[in-house]
């Protein structure tokens, strides 16, 4: 279901899909994917509204995607043997993400 949230950063109302829920001391924080801006943000549960009517049927401007058959790699350093090897990783390194974004620009 598509919801609407007000983004202070973007200064506008945005359509969002809820991805995750975190319990905080003062309530719930919902991790949302903004479907028109391709951004992930957290919002307080009180700031989320249900999107009504035909606005829910408008196609998204952003789409989630991934690189086909591309696995993250990282540099594994063994200080005892004084070696470094590139090997598989569970997540992309922040430096690799930044480099990829620069390539896209």
PDB file of C-alpha atoms in Angstrom:
ATOM      1  CA  UNK A   1       0.000   0.000   0.000  1.00  0.00           C
ATOM      2  CA  UNK A   2       1.208   3.473  -0.854  1.00  0.00           C
ATOM      3  CA  UNK A   3       1.278   6.104   1.894  1.00  0.00           C
ATOM      4  CA  UNK A   4       1.989   9.831   1.960  1.00  0.00           C
ATOM      5  CA  UNK A   5       4.652  11.444   4.163  1.00  0.00           C
ATOM      6  CA  UNK A   6       5.838  15.024   4.508  1.00  0.00           C
ATOM      7  CA  UNK A   7       9.595  15.277   3.962  1.00  0.00           C
ATOM      8  CA  UNK A   8      11.208  18.193   5.796  1.00  0.00           C
ATOM      9  CA  UNK A   9      14.314  17.758   3.651  1.00  0.00           C
ATOM     10  CA  UNK A  10      12.437  17.958   0.330  1.00  0.00           C
ATOM     11  CA  UNK A  11       9.796  20.347   1.706  1.00  0.00           C
ATOM     12  CA  UNK A  12       6.926  18.497   0.025  1.00  0.00           C
ATOM     13  CA  UNK A  13       4.511  15.603   0.398  1.00  0.00           C
ATOM     14  CA  UNK A  14       5.886  12.340  -1.020  1.00  0.00           C
ATOM     15  CA  UNK A  15       4.434   8.948  -1.860  1.00  0.00           C
ATOM     16  CA  UNK A  16       6.137   6.195   0.122  1.00  0.00           C
ATOM     17  CA  UNK A  17       6.205   2.449   0.618  1.00  0.00           C
ATOM     18  CA  UNK A  18       6.876   1.259   4.170  1.00  0.00           C
ATOM     19  CA  UNK A  19       9.942  -1.022   4.240  1.00  0.00           C
ATOM     20  CA  UNK A  20      10.617  -1.476   7.961  1.00  0.00           C
ATOM     21  CA  UNK A  21       9.390  -0.557  11.452  1.00  0.00           C
ATOM     22  CA  UNK A  22      11.591   0.400  14.414  1.00  0.00           C
ATOM     23  CA  UNK A  23      10.291   0.753  17.943  1.00  0.00           C
ATOM     24  CA  UNK A  24      11.603   3.916  19.651  1.00  0.00           C
ATOM     25  CA  UNK A  25      11.039   5.233  23.183  1.00  0.00           C
ATOM     26  CA  UNK A  26       8.673   7.910  21.847  1.00  0.00           C
ATOM     27  CA  UNK A  27       6.785   5.753  19.305  1.00  0.00           C
ATOM     28  CA  UNK A  28       7.496   3.972  16.039  1.00  0.00           C
ATOM     29  CA  UNK A  29       9.865   4.969  13.238  1.00  0.00           C
ATOM     30  CA  UNK A  30       8.935   3.671   9.792  1.00  0.00           C
ATOM     31  CA  UNK A  31      11.602   3.135   7.154  1.00  0.00           C
ATOM     32  CA  UNK A  32      10.105   4.292   3.866  1.00  0.00           C
ATOM     33  CA  UNK A  33      11.111   4.201   0.211  1.00  0.00           C
ATOM     34  CA  UNK A  34      10.041   7.422  -1.513  1.00  0.00           C
ATOM     35  CA  UNK A  35       8.765   6.137  -4.850  1.00  0.00           C
ATOM     36  CA  UNK A  36       9.136   9.456  -6.693  1.00  0.00           C
ATOM     37  CA  UNK A  37      12.599  10.352  -5.373  1.00  0.00           C
ATOM     38  CA  UNK A  38      14.278   6.929  -4.959  1.00  0.00           C
ATOM     39  CA  UNK A  39      15.295   7.762  -1.387  1.00  0.00           C
ATOM     40  CA  UNK A  40      15.119   5.785   1.831  1.00  0.00           C
ATOM     41  CA  UNK A  41      14.068   7.827   4.884  1.00  0.00           C
ATOM     42  CA  UNK A  42      12.702   7.267   8.384  1.00  0.00           C
ATOM     43  CA  UNK A  43       9.509   8.971   9.542  1.00  0.00           C
ATOM     44  CA  UNK A  44       7.546   8.969  12.794  1.00  0.00           C
ATOM     45  CA  UNK A  45       4.388   6.894  12.526  1.00  0.00           C
ATOM     46  CA  UNK A  46       2.231   9.953  13.304  1.00  0.00           C
ATOM     47  CA  UNK A  47       3.481  11.707  10.151  1.00  0.00           C
ATOM     48  CA  UNK A  48       2.302   9.031   7.721  1.00  0.00           C
ATOM     49  CA  UNK A  49      -1.064   9.270   5.972  1.00  0.00           C
ATOM     50  CA  UNK A  50      -2.969   6.882   3.721  1.00  0.00           C
ATOM     51  CA  UNK A  51      -2.996   7.929   0.069  1.00  0.00           C
ATOM     52  CA  UNK A  52      -6.549   8.163  -1.203  1.00  0.00           C
ATOM     53  CA  UNK A  53      -8.246   7.946  -4.545  1.00  0.00           C
ATOM     54  CA  UNK A  54      -6.725   8.032  -7.998  1.00  0.00           C
ATOM     55  CA  UNK A  55      -3.392   9.361  -6.709  1.00  0.00           C
ATOM     56  CA  UNK A  56      -2.528   5.848  -5.545  1.00  0.00           C
ATOM     57  CA  UNK A  57      -2.740   4.609  -9.149  1.00  0.00           C
ATOM     58  CA  UNK A  58      -0.216   7.064 -10.625  1.00  0.00           C
ATOM     59  CA  UNK A  59       2.936   5.158 -11.757  1.00  0.00           C
ATOM     60  CA  UNK A  60       6.068   5.600  -9.657  1.00  0.00           C
ATOM     61  CA  UNK A  61       8.865   7.791 -11.004  1.00  0.00           C
ATOM     62  CA  UNK A  62      11.556   5.682  -9.330  1.00  0.00           C
ATOM     63  CA  UNK A  63      12.076   1.946  -9.518  1.00  0.00           C
ATOM     64  CA  UNK A  64      14.116  -0.351  -7.336  1.00  0.00           C
ATOM     65  CA  UNK A  65      16.739  -2.173  -9.302  1.00  0.00           C
ATOM     66  CA  UNK A  66      19.941  -4.136  -8.881  1.00  0.00           C
ATOM     67  CA  UNK A  67      22.957  -4.937 -11.012  1.00  0.00           C
ATOM     68  CA  UNK A  68      22.455  -8.300 -12.695  1.00  0.00           C
ATOM     69  CA  UNK A  69      25.015 -10.945 -11.636  1.00  0.00           C
ATOM     70  CA  UNK A  70      27.186  -8.371  -9.869  1.00  0.00           C
ATOM     71  CA  UNK A  71      28.336  -9.384  -6.416  1.00  0.00           C
ATOM     72  CA  UNK A  72      29.970  -7.081  -3.862  1.00  0.00           C
ATOM     73  CA  UNK A  73      33.704  -7.529  -3.315  1.00  0.00           C
ATOM     74  CA  UNK A  74      35.985  -6.255  -0.603  1.00  0.00           C
ATOM     75  CA  UNK A  75      39.658  -6.313   0.264  1.00  0.00           C
ATOM     76  CA  UNK A  76      40.522  -8.949   2.887  1.00  0.00           C
ATOM     77  CA  UNK A  77      43.763  -8.106   4.714  1.00  0.00           C
ATOM     78  CA  UNK A  78      45.668 -10.728   6.689  1.00  0.00           C
ATOM     79  CA  UNK A  79      48.083  -8.904   8.974  1.00  0.00           C
ATOM     80  CA  UNK A  80      49.718 -12.134  10.201  1.00  0.00           C
ATOM     81  CA  UNK A  81      50.720 -13.261   6.697  1.00  0.00           C
ATOM     82  CA  UNK A  82      51.100  -9.701   5.388  1.00  0.00           C
ATOM     83  CA  UNK A  83      48.771 -10.361   2.411  1.00  0.00           C
ATOM     84  CA  UNK A  84      45.736  -8.723   0.847  1.00  0.00           C
ATOM     85  CA  UNK A  85      43.202 -10.454  -1.378  1.00  0.00           C
ATOM     86  CA  UNK A  86      39.988  -9.361  -3.013  1.00  0.00           C
ATOM     87  CA  UNK A  87      37.101 -11.625  -2.042  1.00  0.00           C
ATOM     88  CA  UNK A  88      33.321 -11.759  -1.727  1.00  0.00           C
ATOM     89  CA  UNK A  89      31.502  -9.525   0.742  1.00  0.00           C
ATOM     90  CA  UNK A  90      28.007  -9.498   2.229  1.00  0.00           C
ATOM     91  CA  UNK A  91      27.435  -5.790   1.535  1.00  0.00           C
ATOM     92  CA  UNK A  92      28.799  -3.125  -0.778  1.00  0.00           C
ATOM     93  CA  UNK A  93      31.486  -0.920   0.739  1.00  0.00           C
ATOM     94  CA  UNK A  94      30.493   2.771   1.077  1.00  0.00           C
ATOM     95  CA  UNK A  95      33.487   3.703  -1.120  1.00  0.00           C
ATOM     96  CA  UNK A  96      32.249   1.386  -3.893  1.00  0.00           C
ATOM     97  CA  UNK A  97      28.745   2.877  -3.701  1.00  0.00           C
ATOM     98  CA  UNK A  98      30.157   6.409  -3.901  1.00  0.00           C
ATOM     99  CA  UNK A  99      32.373   5.457  -6.869  1.00  0.00           C
ATOM    100  CA  UNK A 100      29.395   3.891  -8.695  1.00  0.00           C
ATOM    101  CA  UNK A 101      27.282   7.017  -8.138  1.00  0.00           C
ATOM    102  CA  UNK A 102      30.081   9.188  -9.574  1.00  0.00           C
ATOM    103  CA  UNK A 103      30.225   6.934 -12.630  1.00  0.00           C
ATOM    104  CA  UNK A 104      26.478   7.352 -13.141  1.00  0.00           C
ATOM    105  CA  UNK A 105      26.732  11.145 -12.964  1.00  0.00           C
TER     106      UNK A 105
END
